[in-house]
Short mmCIF file of C-alpha atoms in Angstrom, two decimals:
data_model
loop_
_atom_site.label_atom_id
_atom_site.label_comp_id
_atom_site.label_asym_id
_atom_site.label_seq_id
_atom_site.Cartn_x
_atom_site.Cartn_y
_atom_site.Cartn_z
CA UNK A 1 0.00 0.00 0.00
CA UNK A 2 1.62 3.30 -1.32
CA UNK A 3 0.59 6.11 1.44
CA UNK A 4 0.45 9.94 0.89
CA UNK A 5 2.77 12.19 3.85
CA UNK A 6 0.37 14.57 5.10
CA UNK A 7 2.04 17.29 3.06
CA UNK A 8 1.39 15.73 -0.22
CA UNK A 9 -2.30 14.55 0.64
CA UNK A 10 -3.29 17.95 1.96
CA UNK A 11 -1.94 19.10 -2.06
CA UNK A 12 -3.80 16.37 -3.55
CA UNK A 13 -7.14 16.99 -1.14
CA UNK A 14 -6.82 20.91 -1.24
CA UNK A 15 -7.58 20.67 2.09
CA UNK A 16 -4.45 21.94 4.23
CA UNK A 17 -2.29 20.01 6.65
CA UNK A 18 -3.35 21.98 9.86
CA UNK A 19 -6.73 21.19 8.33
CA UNK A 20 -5.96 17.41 8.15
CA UNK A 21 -4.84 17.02 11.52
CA UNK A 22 -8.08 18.75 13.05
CA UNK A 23 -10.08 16.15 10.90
CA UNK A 24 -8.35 13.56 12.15
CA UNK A 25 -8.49 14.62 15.58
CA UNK A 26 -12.80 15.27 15.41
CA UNK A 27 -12.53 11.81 13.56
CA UNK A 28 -14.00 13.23 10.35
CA UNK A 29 -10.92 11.96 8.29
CA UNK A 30 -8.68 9.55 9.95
CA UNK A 31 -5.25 9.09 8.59
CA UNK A 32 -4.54 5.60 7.58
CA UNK A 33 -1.28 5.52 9.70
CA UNK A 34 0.88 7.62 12.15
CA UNK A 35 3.69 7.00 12.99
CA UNK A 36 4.36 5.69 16.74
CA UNK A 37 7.44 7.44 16.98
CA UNK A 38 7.37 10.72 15.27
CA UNK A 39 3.56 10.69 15.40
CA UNK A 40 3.73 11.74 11.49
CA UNK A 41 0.13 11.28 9.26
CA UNK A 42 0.30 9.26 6.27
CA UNK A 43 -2.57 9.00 4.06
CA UNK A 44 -4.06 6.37 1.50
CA UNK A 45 -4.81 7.53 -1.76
CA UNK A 46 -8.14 5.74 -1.50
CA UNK A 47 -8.80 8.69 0.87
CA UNK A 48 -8.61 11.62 -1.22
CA UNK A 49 -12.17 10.69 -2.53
CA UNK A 50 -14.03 11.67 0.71
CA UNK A 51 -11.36 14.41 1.03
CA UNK A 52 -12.25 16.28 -1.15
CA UNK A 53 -15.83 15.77 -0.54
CA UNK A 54 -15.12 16.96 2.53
CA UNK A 55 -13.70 19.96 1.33
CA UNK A 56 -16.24 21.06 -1.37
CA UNK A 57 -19.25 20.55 1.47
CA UNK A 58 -17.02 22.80 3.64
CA UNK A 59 -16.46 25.27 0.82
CA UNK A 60 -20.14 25.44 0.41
CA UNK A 61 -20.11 26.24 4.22
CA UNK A 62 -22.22 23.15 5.67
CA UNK A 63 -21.43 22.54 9.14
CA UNK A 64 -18.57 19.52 10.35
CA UNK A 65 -21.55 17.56 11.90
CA UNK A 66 -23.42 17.29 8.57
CA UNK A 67 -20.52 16.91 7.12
CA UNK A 68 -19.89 13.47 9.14
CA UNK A 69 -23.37 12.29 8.09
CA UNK A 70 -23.04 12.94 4.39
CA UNK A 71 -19.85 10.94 4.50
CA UNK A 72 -21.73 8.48 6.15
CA UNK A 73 -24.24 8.24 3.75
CA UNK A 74 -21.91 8.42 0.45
CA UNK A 75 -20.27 5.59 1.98
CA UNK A 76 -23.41 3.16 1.51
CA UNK A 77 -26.16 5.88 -0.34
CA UNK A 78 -24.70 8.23 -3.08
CA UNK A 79 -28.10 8.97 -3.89
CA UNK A 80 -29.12 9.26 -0.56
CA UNK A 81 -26.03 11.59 0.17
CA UNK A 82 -26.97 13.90 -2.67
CA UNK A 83 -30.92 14.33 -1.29
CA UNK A 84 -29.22 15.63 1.92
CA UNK A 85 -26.90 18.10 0.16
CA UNK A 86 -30.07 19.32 -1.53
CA UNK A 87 -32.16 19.88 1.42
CA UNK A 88 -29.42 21.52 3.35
CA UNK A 89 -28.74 23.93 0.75
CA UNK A 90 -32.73 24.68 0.61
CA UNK A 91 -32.61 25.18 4.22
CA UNK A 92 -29.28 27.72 3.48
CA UNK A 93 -31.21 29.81 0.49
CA UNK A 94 -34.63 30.07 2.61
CA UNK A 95 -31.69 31.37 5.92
CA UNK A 96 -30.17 33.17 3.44
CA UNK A 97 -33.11 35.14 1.89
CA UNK A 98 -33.96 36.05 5.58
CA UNK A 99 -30.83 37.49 6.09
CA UNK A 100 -31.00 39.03 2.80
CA UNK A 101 -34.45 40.88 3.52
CA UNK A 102 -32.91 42.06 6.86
CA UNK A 103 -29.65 43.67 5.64
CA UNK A 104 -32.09 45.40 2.53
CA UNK A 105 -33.83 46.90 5.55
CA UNK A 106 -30.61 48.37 7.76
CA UNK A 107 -29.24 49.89 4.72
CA UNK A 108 -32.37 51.80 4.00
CA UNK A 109 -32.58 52.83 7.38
CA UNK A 110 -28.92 54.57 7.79
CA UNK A 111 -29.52 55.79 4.52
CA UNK A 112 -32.65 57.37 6.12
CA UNK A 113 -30.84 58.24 8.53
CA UNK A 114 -28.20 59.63 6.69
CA UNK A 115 -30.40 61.75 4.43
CA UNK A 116 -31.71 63.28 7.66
CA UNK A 117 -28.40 64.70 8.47
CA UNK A 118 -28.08 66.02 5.02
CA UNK A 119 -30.91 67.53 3.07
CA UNK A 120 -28.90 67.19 -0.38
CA UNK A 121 -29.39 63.33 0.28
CA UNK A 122 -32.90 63.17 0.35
CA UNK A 123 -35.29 61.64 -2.56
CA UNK A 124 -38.64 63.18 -2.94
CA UNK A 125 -40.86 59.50 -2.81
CA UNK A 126 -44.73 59.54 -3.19
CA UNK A 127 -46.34 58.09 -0.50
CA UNK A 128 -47.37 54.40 -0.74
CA UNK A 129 -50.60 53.17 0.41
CA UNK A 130 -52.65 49.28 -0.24
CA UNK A 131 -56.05 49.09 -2.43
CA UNK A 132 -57.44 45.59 -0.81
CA UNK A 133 -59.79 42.75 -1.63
CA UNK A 134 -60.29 39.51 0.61
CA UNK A 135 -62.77 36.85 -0.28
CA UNK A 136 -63.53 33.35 1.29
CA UNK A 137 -65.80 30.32 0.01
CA UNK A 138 -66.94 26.79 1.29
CA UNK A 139 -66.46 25.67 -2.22
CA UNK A 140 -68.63 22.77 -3.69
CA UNK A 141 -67.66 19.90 -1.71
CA UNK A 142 -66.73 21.01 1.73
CA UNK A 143 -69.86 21.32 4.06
CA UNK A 144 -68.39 24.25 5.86
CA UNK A 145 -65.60 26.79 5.31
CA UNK A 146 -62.49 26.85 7.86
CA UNK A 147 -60.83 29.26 5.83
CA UNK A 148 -60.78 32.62 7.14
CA UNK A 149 -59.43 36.55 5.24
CA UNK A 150 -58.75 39.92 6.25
CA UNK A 151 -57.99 42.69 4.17
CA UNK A 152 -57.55 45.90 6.19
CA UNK A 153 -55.66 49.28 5.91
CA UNK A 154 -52.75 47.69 6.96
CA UNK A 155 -53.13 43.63 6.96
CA UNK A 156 -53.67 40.98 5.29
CA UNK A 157 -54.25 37.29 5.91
CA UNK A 158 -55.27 33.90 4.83
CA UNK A 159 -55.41 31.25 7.28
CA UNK A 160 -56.55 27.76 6.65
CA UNK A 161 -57.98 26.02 9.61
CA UNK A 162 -58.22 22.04 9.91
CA UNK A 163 -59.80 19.76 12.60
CA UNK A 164 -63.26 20.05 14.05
CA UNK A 165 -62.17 23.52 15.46
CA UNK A 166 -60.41 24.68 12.24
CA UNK A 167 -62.45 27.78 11.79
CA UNK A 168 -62.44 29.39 15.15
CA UNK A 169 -58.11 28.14 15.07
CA UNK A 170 -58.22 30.57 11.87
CA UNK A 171 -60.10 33.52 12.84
CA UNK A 172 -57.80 33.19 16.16
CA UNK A 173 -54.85 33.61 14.26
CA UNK A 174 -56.00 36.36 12.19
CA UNK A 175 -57.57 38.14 15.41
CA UNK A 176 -54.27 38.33 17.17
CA UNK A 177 -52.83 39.95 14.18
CA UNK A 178 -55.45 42.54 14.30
CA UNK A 179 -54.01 44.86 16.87
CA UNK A 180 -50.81 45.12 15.15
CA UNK A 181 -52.90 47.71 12.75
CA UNK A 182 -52.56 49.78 14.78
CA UNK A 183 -49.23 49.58 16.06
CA UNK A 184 -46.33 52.20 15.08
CA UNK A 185 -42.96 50.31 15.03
CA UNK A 186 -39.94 50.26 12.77
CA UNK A 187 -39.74 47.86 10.13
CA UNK A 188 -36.90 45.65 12.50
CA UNK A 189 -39.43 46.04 15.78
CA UNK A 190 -42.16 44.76 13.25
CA UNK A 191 -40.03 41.45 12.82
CA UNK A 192 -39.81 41.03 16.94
CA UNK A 193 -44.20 41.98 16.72
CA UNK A 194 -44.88 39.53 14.59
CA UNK A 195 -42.83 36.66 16.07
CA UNK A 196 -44.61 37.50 19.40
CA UNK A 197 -47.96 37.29 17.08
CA UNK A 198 -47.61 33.79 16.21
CA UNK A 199 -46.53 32.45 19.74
CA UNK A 200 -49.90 34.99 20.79
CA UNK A 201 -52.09 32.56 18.42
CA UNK A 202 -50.21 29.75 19.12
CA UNK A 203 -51.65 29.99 22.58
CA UNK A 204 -55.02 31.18 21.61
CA UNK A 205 -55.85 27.69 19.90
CA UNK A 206 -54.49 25.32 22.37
CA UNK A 207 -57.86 24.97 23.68
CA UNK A 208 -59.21 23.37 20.25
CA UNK A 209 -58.20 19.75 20.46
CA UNK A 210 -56.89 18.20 17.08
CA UNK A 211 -57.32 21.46 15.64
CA UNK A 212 -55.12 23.97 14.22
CA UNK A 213 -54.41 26.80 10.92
CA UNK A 214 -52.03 27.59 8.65
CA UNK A 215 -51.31 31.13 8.48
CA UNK A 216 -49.61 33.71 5.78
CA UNK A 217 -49.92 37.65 6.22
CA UNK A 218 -48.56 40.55 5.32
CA UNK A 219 -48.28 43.69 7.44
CA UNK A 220 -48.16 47.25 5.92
CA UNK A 221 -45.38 49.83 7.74
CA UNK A 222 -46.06 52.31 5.09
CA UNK A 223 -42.71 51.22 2.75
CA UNK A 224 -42.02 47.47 3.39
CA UNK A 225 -43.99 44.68 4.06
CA UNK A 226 -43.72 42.85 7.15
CA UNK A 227 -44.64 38.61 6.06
CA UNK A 228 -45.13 35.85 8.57
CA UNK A 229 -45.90 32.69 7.19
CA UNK A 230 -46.40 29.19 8.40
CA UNK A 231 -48.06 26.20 6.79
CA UNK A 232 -49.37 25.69 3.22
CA UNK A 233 -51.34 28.54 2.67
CA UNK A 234 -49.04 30.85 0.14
CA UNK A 235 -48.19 34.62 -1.12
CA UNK A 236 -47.45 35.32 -4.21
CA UNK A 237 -46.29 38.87 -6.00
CA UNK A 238 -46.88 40.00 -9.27
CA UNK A 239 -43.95 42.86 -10.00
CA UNK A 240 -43.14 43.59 -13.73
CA UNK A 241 -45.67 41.49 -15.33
CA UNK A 242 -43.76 38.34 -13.53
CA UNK A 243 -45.45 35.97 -10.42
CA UNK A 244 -43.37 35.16 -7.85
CA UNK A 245 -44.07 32.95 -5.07
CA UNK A 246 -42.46 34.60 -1.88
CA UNK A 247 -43.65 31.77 0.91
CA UNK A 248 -42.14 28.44 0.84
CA UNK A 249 -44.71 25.53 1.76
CA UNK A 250 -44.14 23.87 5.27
CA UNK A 251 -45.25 20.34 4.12
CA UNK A 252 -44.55 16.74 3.94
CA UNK A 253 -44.10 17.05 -0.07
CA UNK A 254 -42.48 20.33 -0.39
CA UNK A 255 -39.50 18.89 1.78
CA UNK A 256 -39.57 15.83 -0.56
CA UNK A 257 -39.25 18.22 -3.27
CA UNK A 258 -36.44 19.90 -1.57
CA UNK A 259 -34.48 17.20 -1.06
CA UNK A 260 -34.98 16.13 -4.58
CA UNK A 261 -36.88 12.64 -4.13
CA UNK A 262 -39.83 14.24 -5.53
CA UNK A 263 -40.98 16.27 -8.22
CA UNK A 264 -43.11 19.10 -8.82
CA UNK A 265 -45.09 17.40 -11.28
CA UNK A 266 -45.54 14.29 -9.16
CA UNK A 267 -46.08 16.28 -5.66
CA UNK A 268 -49.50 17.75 -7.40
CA UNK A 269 -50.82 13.85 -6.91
CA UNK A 270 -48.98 12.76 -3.99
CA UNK A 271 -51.68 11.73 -1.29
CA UNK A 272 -49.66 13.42 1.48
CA UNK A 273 -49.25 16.30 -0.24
CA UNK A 274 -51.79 18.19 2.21
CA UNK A 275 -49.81 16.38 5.20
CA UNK A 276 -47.85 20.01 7.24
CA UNK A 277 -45.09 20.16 9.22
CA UNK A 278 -45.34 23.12 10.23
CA UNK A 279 -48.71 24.76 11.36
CA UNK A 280 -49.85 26.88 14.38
CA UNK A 281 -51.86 23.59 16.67
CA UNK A 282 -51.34 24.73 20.07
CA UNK A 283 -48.60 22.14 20.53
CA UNK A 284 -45.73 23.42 18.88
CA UNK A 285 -43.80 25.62 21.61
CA UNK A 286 -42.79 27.56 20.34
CA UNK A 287 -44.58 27.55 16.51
CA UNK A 288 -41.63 28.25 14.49
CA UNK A 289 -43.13 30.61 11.29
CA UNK A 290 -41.08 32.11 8.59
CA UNK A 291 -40.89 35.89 9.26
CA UNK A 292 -39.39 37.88 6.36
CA UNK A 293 -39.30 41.78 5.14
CA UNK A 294 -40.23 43.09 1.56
CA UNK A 295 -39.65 45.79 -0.31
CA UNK A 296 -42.82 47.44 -1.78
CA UNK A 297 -42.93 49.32 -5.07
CA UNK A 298 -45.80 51.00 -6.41
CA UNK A 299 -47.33 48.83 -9.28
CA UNK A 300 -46.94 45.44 -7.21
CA UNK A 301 -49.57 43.15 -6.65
CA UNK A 302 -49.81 40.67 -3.65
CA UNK A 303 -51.69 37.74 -3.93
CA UNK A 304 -52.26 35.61 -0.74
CA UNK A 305 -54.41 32.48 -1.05
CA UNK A 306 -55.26 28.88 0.74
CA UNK A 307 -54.49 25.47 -1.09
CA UNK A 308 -58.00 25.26 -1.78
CA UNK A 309 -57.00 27.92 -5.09
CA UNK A 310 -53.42 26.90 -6.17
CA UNK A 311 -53.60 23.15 -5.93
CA UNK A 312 -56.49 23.39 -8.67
CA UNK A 313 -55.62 26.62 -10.50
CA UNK A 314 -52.54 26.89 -12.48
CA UNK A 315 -50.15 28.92 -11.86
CA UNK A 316 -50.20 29.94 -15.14
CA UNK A 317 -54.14 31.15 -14.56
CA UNK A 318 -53.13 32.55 -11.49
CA UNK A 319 -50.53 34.99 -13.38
CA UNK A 320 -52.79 35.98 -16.04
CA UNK A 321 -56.08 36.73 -13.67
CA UNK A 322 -53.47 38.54 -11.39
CA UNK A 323 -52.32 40.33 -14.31
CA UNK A 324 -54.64 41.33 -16.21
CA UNK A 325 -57.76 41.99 -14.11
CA UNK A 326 -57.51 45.26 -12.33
CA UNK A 327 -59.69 45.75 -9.49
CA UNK A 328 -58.33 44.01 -6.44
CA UNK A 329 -61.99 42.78 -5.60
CA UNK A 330 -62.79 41.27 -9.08
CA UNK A 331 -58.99 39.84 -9.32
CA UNK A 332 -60.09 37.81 -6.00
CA UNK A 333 -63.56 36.90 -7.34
CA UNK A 334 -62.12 35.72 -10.85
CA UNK A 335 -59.93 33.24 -9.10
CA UNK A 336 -61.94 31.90 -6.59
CA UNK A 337 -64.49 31.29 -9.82
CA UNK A 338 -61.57 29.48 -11.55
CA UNK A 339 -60.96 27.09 -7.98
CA UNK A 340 -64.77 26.52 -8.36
CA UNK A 341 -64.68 25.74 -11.93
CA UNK A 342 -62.27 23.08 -11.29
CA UNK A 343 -64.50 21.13 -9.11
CA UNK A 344 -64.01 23.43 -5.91
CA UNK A 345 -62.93 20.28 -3.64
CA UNK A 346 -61.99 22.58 -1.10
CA UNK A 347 -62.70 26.00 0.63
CA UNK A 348 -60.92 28.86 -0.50
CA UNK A 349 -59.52 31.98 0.44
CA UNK A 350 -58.15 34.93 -1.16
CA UNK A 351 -56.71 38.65 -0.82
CA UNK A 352 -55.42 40.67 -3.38
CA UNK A 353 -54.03 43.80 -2.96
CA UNK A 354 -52.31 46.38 -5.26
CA UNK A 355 -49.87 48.42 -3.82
CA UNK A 356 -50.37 52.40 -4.80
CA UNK A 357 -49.26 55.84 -4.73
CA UNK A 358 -51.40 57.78 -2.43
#
């Protein structure tokens, strides 16, 4: 057996030898012998494989721990190795979005800040202001509706309750919201507001046994948009002409999707594919929602909705009745009309609403 000194291996594993020796030390990457005397690492060349798989996960910044269990699993699983490669880097770009929203919002505020020191560094902006729509139906199946909307000067949400309490777990979760309305706070403070909002309705439905909601809103501060999101129930915006979808489903078959043993295609028939992870039951302590900032422009269009709309509407419907109708309240009645027209299985819920210069 020919073996590498640590000098040439770390050269051949662009990983370096200081590197090597902490590897071998947390028992991610053995040598395969030292020396008793000198206590010097030599390496076999079979090695350099998982070397330098080590070395591209840690370019790509995953953790040593994961690290060790991808390893593990490339070992036996190369296919199950690659799923958890995807799913971690989904996890990193939803993080990493967060992060992004955040820094958008400190640099606008020192440059607000900054334009307040200095006159000549002010922008004259018109003042932006939401033209609203929210509309709910049982559908033609369901024998009640536990979805519940709100479209106020400042709010909106869709929340999709489930379980015999469903629609009181709904209208909870929108009620606690409600205040908030009201509320002057930063853009940052609105962040720390809504996190407190979803632990405040997480609370509010632990009396409803075997009940619970999904929840998605979006809260107004006059310039950005403050969303909270947990669940299946989605937000889309329509900026340019182009739909985007801005929430990322908490569910059984999105995280199949995400780790790539499932496809879009084959997700729209999956029969867990209304099965959530994530969802505000009363259980959950604390109910861990996706809480994000957004830039607002004049001309966008936000579209919030329950899975009783997109999982029978096409996207592709759902971009061109977002586009091209104009009034928020007929946008919201044309799609819950298309929902129906596919067989309305389920209830449905809907706000659209344009965002405007005042």
């Amino acid at each position: 057996m020919t073996l590498l000194t640590i000098g040439a291996f770390a050269r051949a594993s662009r990983l370096s030898a200081k590197t090597l020796r902490r590897y071998d030390e947390l028992g991610l990457l053995p040598p395969a012998r030292v020396d008793p005397v000198t206590g010097y690492r030599y390496y076999d060349r079979a090695q350099l494989e998982r070397a330098r798989l080590v070395a591209w996960l840690r370019r790509i910044g995953m953790p040593l721990a994961r690290i060790r269990s991808v390893c593990e699993l490339y070992a036996t699983d190369a296919d199950a190795a690659a799923r958890d490669i995807r799913a971690y880097w989904a996890r990193v770009e939803a993080e990493t979005a967060a992060r992004r929203d955040l820094a958008a919002f400190l640099v606008d505020r020192l440059s607000t800040a900054a334009a307040r020191k200095d006159p000549s560094m002010s922008r004259l902006t018109a003042p932006l202001g939401l033209r609203c729509a929210a509309l709910s139906d049982r559908g033609l199946v369901r024998d009640t509706n536990q979805d519940s909307v709100y479209a106020g000067p400042r709010l909106l949400a869709v929340a999709d309750g489930y379980g015999g309490g469903g629609a009181r777990a709904g209208s909870a979760a929108i009620d606690v919201l409600r205040p908030l309305e009201s509320v002057s706070a930063d853009p940052g403070e609105l962040l720390n507001l809504l996190a407190d909002a979803v632990q405040l309705a997480n609370r509010a439905v632990q009396d409803l046994p075997e009940s619970g909601t999904t929840l998605t809103a979006l809260l107004w501060t006059g310039s950005q948009l403050g969303l909270v999101h947990i669940g299946d129930t989605r937000a889309y915006l329509l900026r340019g002409g182009d739909l985007f979808r801005i929430t990322h489903d908490h569910t059984v078959v999105q995280s199949m999707i995400d780790d790539g043993s499932l496809t879009e295609d084959e997700a729209a028939s999956h029969p867990r594919r209304a099965m959530l992870l994530r969802a505000i039951d009363g259980t959950s302590s604390p109910a861990h929602a996706d809480i994000h900032l957004h830039e607002a422009r004049a001309g966008d269009r936000y579209v919030l909705c329950s899975d009783g709309l997109f999982t029978v509407v096409p996207e592709a419907d759902l971009r061109r009745v977002s586009a091209t109708v104009p009034d928020p309240d007929d946008a919201a009645r044309a799609l819950v009309t298309l929902a129906n027209e596919a067989g309305g299985p389920d209830n449905v819920g809907c706000v659209v609403a344009d965002v405007v210069e005042l």
